[in-house]
PDB file of C-alpha atoms in Angstrom:
ATOM      1  CA  ALA A   2       7.202  48.371 -17.710  1.00  0.00           C
ATOM      2  CA  GLN A   3       5.267  47.519 -13.966  1.00  0.00           C
ATOM      3  CA  LYS A   4       2.727  45.566 -15.852  1.00  0.00           C
ATOM      4  CA  GLU A   5       5.503  43.324 -18.291  1.00  0.00           C
ATOM      5  CA  ILE A   6       7.468  42.812 -15.165  1.00  0.00           C
ATOM      6  CA  THR A   7       4.825  41.602 -13.076  1.00  0.00           C
ATOM      7  CA  ASP A   8       3.335  39.095 -16.770  1.00  0.00           C
ATOM      8  CA  LEU A   9       7.566  37.795 -17.124  1.00  0.00           C
ATOM      9  CA  ALA A  10       7.210  37.194 -13.885  1.00  0.00           C
ATOM     10  CA  ARG A  11       4.612  35.315 -14.268  1.00  0.00           C
ATOM     11  CA  LYS A  12       4.864  33.279 -16.712  1.00  0.00           C
ATOM     12  CA  GLU A  13       8.418  32.167 -15.123  1.00  0.00           C
ATOM     13  CA  ARG A  14       6.544  31.014 -11.827  1.00  0.00           C
ATOM     14  CA  LEU A  15       4.638  29.084 -14.468  1.00  0.00           C
ATOM     15  CA  GLY A  16       7.010  27.317 -16.659  1.00  0.00           C
ATOM     16  CA  ALA A  17       8.667  25.981 -12.965  1.00  0.00           C
ATOM     17  CA  MET A  18       4.871  24.957 -11.570  1.00  0.00           C
ATOM     18  CA  SER A  19       5.159  23.405 -14.720  1.00  0.00           C
ATOM     19  CA  GLU A  20       8.366  22.526 -15.247  1.00  0.00           C
ATOM     20  CA  ALA A  21       7.800  20.716 -11.466  1.00  0.00           C
ATOM     21  CA  ARG A  22       4.663  19.223 -11.848  1.00  0.00           C
ATOM     22  CA  GLY A  23       6.601  17.109 -15.019  1.00  0.00           C
ATOM     23  CA  GLU A  24       9.884  15.835 -12.347  1.00  0.00           C
ATOM     24  CA  ALA A  25       7.241  15.093 -10.108  1.00  0.00           C
ATOM     25  CA  MET A  26       4.495  12.356 -12.601  1.00  0.00           C
ATOM     26  CA  ALA A  27       8.031  10.736 -13.324  1.00  0.00           C
ATOM     27  CA  LEU A  28       8.989  10.437 -10.757  1.00  0.00           C
ATOM     28  CA  ILE A  29       5.433   8.979  -9.698  1.00  0.00           C
ATOM     29  CA  ARG A  30       5.801   6.539 -12.919  1.00  0.00           C
ATOM     30  CA  LYS A  31       9.200   4.989 -12.101  1.00  0.00           C
ATOM     31  CA  MET A  32       8.206   4.397  -8.619  1.00  0.00           C
ATOM     32  CA  ARG A  33       5.182   2.884  -9.379  1.00  0.00           C
ATOM     33  CA  GLU A  34       7.407   0.452 -12.365  1.00  0.00           C
ATOM     34  CA  GLU A  35       9.909  -0.483  -9.256  1.00  0.00           C
ATOM     35  CA  LEU A  36       7.147  -1.060  -6.934  1.00  0.00           C
ATOM     36  CA  SER A  37       5.090  -3.416  -9.433  1.00  0.00           C
ATOM     37  CA  ALA A  38       8.910  -5.078 -10.905  1.00  0.00           C
ATOM     38  CA  ALA A  39       9.106  -5.900  -6.991  1.00  0.00           C
ATOM     39  CA  LEU A  40       5.897  -7.204  -5.939  1.00  0.00           C
ATOM     40  CA  LYS A  41       5.534  -9.630  -9.326  1.00  0.00           C
ATOM     41  CA  ASP A  42       9.522 -10.949  -8.769  1.00  0.00           C
ATOM     42  CA  PHE A  43       8.126 -11.584  -6.131  1.00  0.00           C
ATOM     43  CA  ALA A  44       5.174 -13.292  -7.095  1.00  0.00           C
ATOM     44  CA  GLU A  45       6.980 -15.313  -9.134  1.00  0.00           C
ATOM     45  CA  GLY A  46       9.926 -16.340  -7.280  1.00  0.00           C
ATOM     46  CA  ARG A  47      12.780 -14.358  -7.319  1.00  0.00           C
ATOM     47  CA  SER A  48      12.633 -12.021  -4.562  1.00  0.00           C
ATOM     48  CA  ARG A  49      11.870 -12.405  -1.097  1.00  0.00           C
ATOM     49  CA  GLN A  50       9.463 -10.166   0.635  1.00  0.00           C
ATOM     50  CA  ARG A  51      11.759  -8.631   2.439  1.00  0.00           C
ATOM     51  CA  ASP A  52      12.582  -6.671  -1.063  1.00  0.00           C
ATOM     52  CA  ALA A  53       9.517  -5.897  -1.754  1.00  0.00           C
ATOM     53  CA  GLN A  54       9.665  -3.872   1.941  1.00  0.00           C
ATOM     54  CA  GLU A  55      13.012  -2.074   0.808  1.00  0.00           C
ATOM     55  CA  ALA A  56      11.902  -1.552  -2.353  1.00  0.00           C
ATOM     56  CA  ILE A  57       9.021   0.460  -0.825  1.00  0.00           C
ATOM     57  CA  ASP A  58      11.794   1.866   1.310  1.00  0.00           C
ATOM     58  CA  GLY A  59      13.611   3.170  -1.044  1.00  0.00           C
ATOM     59  CA  ALA A  60      10.702   4.631  -3.510  1.00  0.00           C
ATOM     60  CA  ALA A  61       9.924   6.444  -0.329  1.00  0.00           C
ATOM     61  CA  LYS A  62      13.566   8.359   0.165  1.00  0.00           C
ATOM     62  CA  LEU A  63      13.392   8.890  -3.568  1.00  0.00           C
ATOM     63  CA  ALA A  64       9.947  10.915  -2.918  1.00  0.00           C
ATOM     64  CA  GLU A  65      11.304  12.868  -0.172  1.00  0.00           C
ATOM     65  CA  ARG A  66      14.892  13.602  -1.302  1.00  0.00           C
ATOM     66  CA  LYS A  67      13.350  14.605  -4.182  1.00  0.00           C
ATOM     67  CA  PHE A  68      10.460  17.087  -3.449  1.00  0.00           C
ATOM     68  CA  PRO A  69      10.994  17.227   0.138  1.00  0.00           C
ATOM     69  CA  LYS A  70       8.541  18.815   3.148  1.00  0.00           C
ATOM     70  CA  THR A  71       8.314  21.710   5.157  1.00  0.00           C
ATOM     71  CA  GLU A  72       7.305  21.064   8.684  1.00  0.00           C
ATOM     72  CA  SER A  73       4.392  24.099   8.366  1.00  0.00           C
ATOM     73  CA  ASP A  74       3.554  22.088   5.262  1.00  0.00           C
ATOM     74  CA  LEU A  75       2.403  19.179   7.045  1.00  0.00           C
ATOM     75  CA  GLY A  76       3.235  18.013  10.389  1.00  0.00           C
ATOM     76  CA  GLY A  77       6.027  19.580  13.108  1.00  0.00           C
ATOM     77  CA  GLN A  78       8.323  17.650  15.733  1.00  0.00           C
ATOM     78  CA  LYS A  79       6.356  16.844  18.421  1.00  0.00           C
ATOM     79  CA  PRO A  80       6.225  13.358  18.902  1.00  0.00           C
ATOM     80  CA  PRO A  81       2.726  12.211  18.201  1.00  0.00           C
ATOM     81  CA  LYS A  82       0.814  11.585  21.718  1.00  0.00           C
ATOM     82  CA  ASP A  83      -2.242   8.722  19.956  1.00  0.00           C
ATOM     83  CA  LEU A  84       0.652   5.388  18.452  1.00  0.00           C
ATOM     84  CA  GLY A  85      -2.696   3.078  18.052  1.00  0.00           C
ATOM     85  CA  VAL A  86      -4.350   1.571  15.240  1.00  0.00           C
ATOM     86  CA  GLY A  87      -6.541   4.595  13.393  1.00  0.00           C
ATOM     87  CA  ALA A  88      -4.175   7.662  14.799  1.00  0.00           C
ATOM     88  CA  ILE A  89      -3.201   9.883  11.992  1.00  0.00           C
ATOM     89  CA  VAL A  90       0.932  11.269  12.609  1.00  0.00           C
ATOM     90  CA  PHE A  91       2.702  12.566   9.891  1.00  0.00           C
ATOM     91  CA  ILE A  92       5.551  10.115   8.220  1.00  0.00           C
ATOM     92  CA  LYS A  93       8.860  11.970   7.996  1.00  0.00           C
ATOM     93  CA  SER A  94      10.488  10.459   5.713  1.00  0.00           C
ATOM     94  CA  LEU A  95       7.630   9.985   3.034  1.00  0.00           C
ATOM     95  CA  GLY A  96       7.151  13.670   4.177  1.00  0.00           C
ATOM     96  CA  LYS A  97       2.957  13.279   4.500  1.00  0.00           C
ATOM     97  CA  ASN A  98       0.614  12.253   6.301  1.00  0.00           C
ATOM     98  CA  GLY A  99      -0.727   8.761   7.578  1.00  0.00           C
ATOM     99  CA  THR A 100      -2.529   6.822   9.249  1.00  0.00           C
ATOM    100  CA  ILE A 101      -1.219   3.760  11.691  1.00  0.00           C
ATOM    101  CA  ASP A 102      -2.636   0.484  10.685  1.00  0.00           C
ATOM    102  CA  ALA A 103      -1.177  -2.355  13.700  1.00  0.00           C
ATOM    103  CA  PRO A 104      -0.025  -1.495  16.802  1.00  0.00           C
ATOM    104  CA  VAL A 105       3.417  -0.928  17.504  1.00  0.00           C
ATOM    105  CA  SER A 106       5.892  -3.685  17.933  1.00  0.00           C
ATOM    106  CA  GLY A 107       9.536  -3.225  18.453  1.00  0.00           C
ATOM    107  CA  GLY A 108       9.493  -0.084  18.264  1.00  0.00           C
ATOM    108  CA  LYS A 109       8.312  -0.068  14.790  1.00  0.00           C
ATOM    109  CA  VAL A 110       4.750   0.438  13.584  1.00  0.00           C
ATOM    110  CA  ARG A 111       2.746  -0.240  10.392  1.00  0.00           C
ATOM    111  CA  VAL A 112       1.281   2.980   8.460  1.00  0.00           C
ATOM    112  CA  SER A 113      -0.697   4.032   5.522  1.00  0.00           C
ATOM    113  CA  ALA A 114       0.222   6.741   2.806  1.00  0.00           C
ATOM    114  CA  GLY A 115      -2.149   7.064   0.435  1.00  0.00           C
ATOM    115  CA  PRO A 116      -2.141   3.591  -2.258  1.00  0.00           C
ATOM    116  CA  MET A 117       1.360   3.265   0.678  1.00  0.00           C
ATOM    117  CA  LYS A 118       1.669   0.522   3.479  1.00  0.00           C
ATOM    118  CA  LEU A 119       4.846   0.099   5.005  1.00  0.00           C
ATOM    119  CA  THR A 120       6.886  -0.399   8.278  1.00  0.00           C
ATOM    120  CA  VAL A 121       8.453   2.447   9.524  1.00  0.00           C
ATOM    121  CA  ALA A 122      10.349   3.205  13.243  1.00  0.00           C
ATOM    122  CA  VAL A 123       8.175   5.434  15.516  1.00  0.00           C
ATOM    123  CA  GLU A 124      10.673   7.915  16.006  1.00  0.00           C
ATOM    124  CA  ASP A 125       9.949   9.168  11.986  1.00  0.00           C
ATOM    125  CA  LEU A 126       6.353   9.451  13.252  1.00  0.00           C
ATOM    126  CA  PHE A 127       5.497  12.776  14.506  1.00  0.00           C
ATOM    127  CA  MET A 128       2.237  15.324  15.281  1.00  0.00           C
ATOM    128  CA  PRO A 129       0.807  16.233  12.125  1.00  0.00           C
ATOM    129  CA  ALA A 130      -0.379  20.034  11.258  1.00  0.00           C
ATOM    130  CA  GLY A 131      -3.569  20.762  13.893  1.00  0.00           C
ATOM    131  CA  GLY A 132      -2.671  18.923  16.340  1.00  0.00           C
ATOM    132  CA  SER A 133      -5.654  16.035  15.350  1.00  0.00           C
ATOM    133  CA  GLN A 134      -4.547  12.794  15.656  1.00  0.00           C
ATOM    134  CA  ARG A 135      -8.258  11.261  15.349  1.00  0.00           C
ATOM    135  CA  PRO A 136     -10.394  11.632  11.814  1.00  0.00           C
ATOM    136  CA  LYS A 137     -13.522  13.280  12.283  1.00  0.00           C
ATOM    137  CA  LYS A 138     -16.030  10.446  13.296  1.00  0.00           C
ATOM    138  CA  PRO A 139     -17.567   8.592   9.748  1.00  0.00           C
ATOM    139  CA  THR A 140     -21.250   7.517   9.578  1.00  0.00           C
ATOM    140  CA  VAL A 141     -22.207   3.945  10.017  1.00  0.00           C
ATOM    141  CA  SER A 142     -22.272   3.317   6.826  1.00  0.00           C
ATOM    142  CA  THR A 143     -18.866   4.107   5.747  1.00  0.00           C
ATOM    143  CA  ALA A 144     -17.340   2.999   8.603  1.00  0.00           C
ATOM    144  CA  LYS A 145     -17.750  -0.019   8.050  1.00  0.00           C
ATOM    145  CA  VAL A 146     -15.366   0.333   5.222  1.00  0.00           C
ATOM    146  CA  LYS A 147     -12.519   2.385   6.474  1.00  0.00           C
ATOM    147  CA  VAL A 148     -12.108  -0.028   8.037  1.00  0.00           C
ATOM    148  CA  GLU A 149     -11.330  -2.313   6.234  1.00  0.00           C
ATOM    149  CA  ALA A 150      -9.925  -0.347   4.333  1.00  0.00           C
ATOM    150  CA  GLN A 151      -7.165   0.257   6.611  1.00  0.00           C
ATOM    151  CA  ARG A 152      -6.337  -3.355   7.772  1.00  0.00           C
ATOM    152  CA  GLY A 153      -5.477  -4.411   3.765  1.00  0.00           C
ATOM    153  CA  ASP A 154      -7.786  -7.384   3.724  1.00  0.00           C
ATOM    154  CA  PRO A 155      -6.759  -9.238   0.655  1.00  0.00           C
ATOM    155  CA  GLU A 156      -9.116 -11.758   0.746  1.00  0.00           C
ATOM    156  CA  VAL A 157     -10.732 -12.054  -2.259  1.00  0.00           C
ATOM    157  CA  VAL A 158     -14.185 -13.317  -3.960  1.00  0.00           C
ATOM    158  CA  VAL A 159     -13.875 -14.460  -7.712  1.00  0.00           C
ATOM    159  CA  ILE A 160     -17.838 -16.447  -7.730  1.00  0.00           C
ATOM    160  CA  GLY A 161     -19.315 -16.052 -10.837  1.00  0.00           C
ATOM    161  CA  MET A 162     -15.729 -14.633 -12.436  1.00  0.00           C
ATOM    162  CA  THR A 163     -14.176 -16.190 -15.651  1.00  0.00           C
ATOM    163  CA  VAL A 164     -10.960 -18.386 -15.151  1.00  0.00           C
ATOM    164  CA  GLU A 165      -8.989 -15.192 -16.825  1.00  0.00           C
ATOM    165  CA  ASP A 166     -10.594 -12.120 -14.262  1.00  0.00           C
ATOM    166  CA  ALA A 167     -10.794 -14.938 -11.268  1.00  0.00           C
ATOM    167  CA  LEU A 168      -6.984 -15.449 -11.436  1.00  0.00           C
ATOM    168  CA  GLU A 169      -6.441 -11.419 -12.064  1.00  0.00           C
ATOM    169  CA  ALA A 170      -8.091 -10.778  -9.346  1.00  0.00           C
ATOM    170  CA  PHE A 171      -6.308 -13.249  -7.152  1.00  0.00           C
ATOM    171  CA  ASP A 172      -3.209 -11.722  -8.492  1.00  0.00           C
ATOM    172  CA  LYS A 173      -3.771  -7.983  -7.409  1.00  0.00           C
ATOM    173  CA  ALA A 174      -4.929  -9.854  -3.747  1.00  0.00           C
ATOM    174  CA  LEU A 175      -1.596 -11.512  -3.801  1.00  0.00           C
ATOM    175  CA  SER A 176       0.426  -8.311  -4.447  1.00  0.00           C
ATOM    176  CA  LYS A 177      -2.420  -6.229  -1.948  1.00  0.00           C
ATOM    177  CA  ALA A 178      -1.081  -9.068   0.692  1.00  0.00           C
ATOM    178  CA  ILE A 179       2.874  -8.519   0.219  1.00  0.00           C
ATOM    179  CA  VAL A 180       2.205  -4.663   0.346  1.00  0.00           C
ATOM    180  CA  SER A 181       0.285  -5.037   3.672  1.00  0.00           C
ATOM    181  CA  GLY A 182       2.265  -7.184   5.051  1.00  0.00           C
ATOM    182  CA  ILE A 183      -0.049  -9.913   6.052  1.00  0.00           C
ATOM    183  CA  ASP A 184       0.596 -13.486   5.407  1.00  0.00           C
ATOM    184  CA  ARG A 185      -2.482 -15.618   4.656  1.00  0.00           C
ATOM    185  CA  PHE A 186      -5.652 -14.850   2.686  1.00  0.00           C
ATOM    186  CA  ARG A 187      -8.551 -16.760   1.644  1.00  0.00           C
ATOM    187  CA  VAL A 188      -9.877 -16.960  -1.582  1.00  0.00           C
ATOM    188  CA  VAL A 189     -13.843 -17.434  -2.628  1.00  0.00           C
ATOM    189  CA  HIS A 190     -14.179 -19.426  -5.151  1.00  0.00           C
ATOM    190  CA  GLY A 191     -17.734 -21.181  -4.252  1.00  0.00           C
ATOM    191  CA  PHE A 192     -17.833 -24.367  -5.455  1.00  0.00           C
ATOM    192  CA  GLY A 193     -19.428 -24.369  -9.268  1.00  0.00           C
ATOM    193  CA  THR A 194     -18.507 -26.767 -11.779  1.00  0.00           C
ATOM    194  CA  GLY A 195     -15.268 -26.738  -9.995  1.00  0.00           C
ATOM    195  CA  ALA A 196     -13.056 -24.647 -12.678  1.00  0.00           C
ATOM    196  CA  LEU A 197     -12.320 -21.383 -10.543  1.00  0.00           C
ATOM    197  CA  ARG A 198     -11.095 -24.042  -7.510  1.00  0.00           C
ATOM    198  CA  ARG A 199      -9.153 -25.917  -9.899  1.00  0.00           C
ATOM    199  CA  ALA A 200      -7.607 -22.600 -12.202  1.00  0.00           C
ATOM    200  CA  ILE A 201      -6.936 -20.921  -8.466  1.00  0.00           C
ATOM    201  CA  ARG A 202      -5.245 -24.057  -7.075  1.00  0.00           C
ATOM    202  CA  GLU A 203      -3.218 -24.249 -10.137  1.00  0.00           C
ATOM    203  CA  LYS A 204      -1.992 -21.514  -9.521  1.00  0.00           C
ATOM    204  CA  VAL A 205      -1.227 -21.599  -5.681  1.00  0.00           C
ATOM    205  CA  ASP A 206       1.161 -24.663  -6.598  1.00  0.00           C
ATOM    206  CA  SER A 207       3.389 -23.412  -9.144  1.00  0.00           C
ATOM    207  CA  SER A 208       4.195 -20.674  -7.343  1.00  0.00           C
ATOM    208  CA  PRO A 209       7.450 -21.041  -5.544  1.00  0.00           C
ATOM    209  CA  LYS A 210       5.965 -18.769  -2.184  1.00  0.00           C
ATOM    210  CA  ILE A 211       3.182 -19.560  -1.732  1.00  0.00           C
ATOM    211  CA  ARG A 212       0.974 -22.430  -1.075  1.00  0.00           C
ATOM    212  CA  ARG A 213      -2.715 -23.751  -0.160  1.00  0.00           C
ATOM    213  CA  LEU A 214      -3.182 -23.983   3.690  1.00  0.00           C
ATOM    214  CA  GLN A 215      -5.140 -26.279   5.367  1.00  0.00           C
ATOM    215  CA  THR A 216      -7.446 -25.587   7.150  1.00  0.00           C
ATOM    216  CA  GLU A 217     -10.159 -26.613   9.768  1.00  0.00           C
ATOM    217  CA  GLU A 218     -12.963 -26.301   7.641  1.00  0.00           C
ATOM    218  CA  GLY A 219     -11.944 -28.168   4.820  1.00  0.00           C
ATOM    219  CA  ASN A 220     -13.909 -25.951   2.992  1.00  0.00           C
ATOM    220  CA  GLU A 221     -13.860 -26.716  -0.744  1.00  0.00           C
ATOM    221  CA  ALA A 222     -15.236 -23.366  -1.916  1.00  0.00           C
ATOM    222  CA  VAL A 223     -12.653 -21.365  -0.622  1.00  0.00           C
ATOM    223  CA  THR A 224      -9.025 -22.234  -0.453  1.00  0.00           C
ATOM    224  CA  TRP A 225      -6.179 -20.030   2.552  1.00  0.00           C
ATOM    225  CA  VAL A 226      -3.280 -19.037   0.759  1.00  0.00           C
ATOM    226  CA  GLU A 227      -0.309 -18.666   2.817  1.00  0.00           C
ATOM    227  CA  ILE A 228       3.269 -16.184   1.505  1.00  0.00           C
ATOM    228  CA  ILE A 229       6.916 -18.376   2.961  1.00  0.00           C
TER     229      ILE A 229
END
């Protein structure tokens, strides 16, 4: 009889876990669709950069309501001692740890948590679990890669690509710049036949929310893009 009760409890627990997992996956799909739609609307001139940021903030708040984390899971309630770039903090509105990407400005700071990047109030940040705010020092070979990833540098090199692939890479770089809060980046297309340069510049010139940025370099192998 005791074994039957134990088996029943195990089945109920597994069922609840499966249901929660399914709900989480459905929520993640919904969030991805909403974020993709927001970024597409911005790129096509139907919304502003602030709208894209609000979509990210809304997705974060929805995730917090649906799957709240307890203090003991990831962080406590003590303010962080370190608010420098690269410091690890507990982001209360997301219920998870993240990394500070830029210096504090006006009481707000840009942070990243996995693929998500957003700007939050300093009051939303707390000490992470374990108390350590600095990651273990990586090897020299991985340090540079990690720093570039944290900065969210959207620069894209399309040399050698087909026009179709180059435009797709450009769209991804634009989306990354929007999410990272970066207002300008460059596309390295090289000289070649000029087909990639023409395709990229035609794309930029036909998009109402971005424009070509003239630089002193005068380098025809590079096109600078500014988000307006």
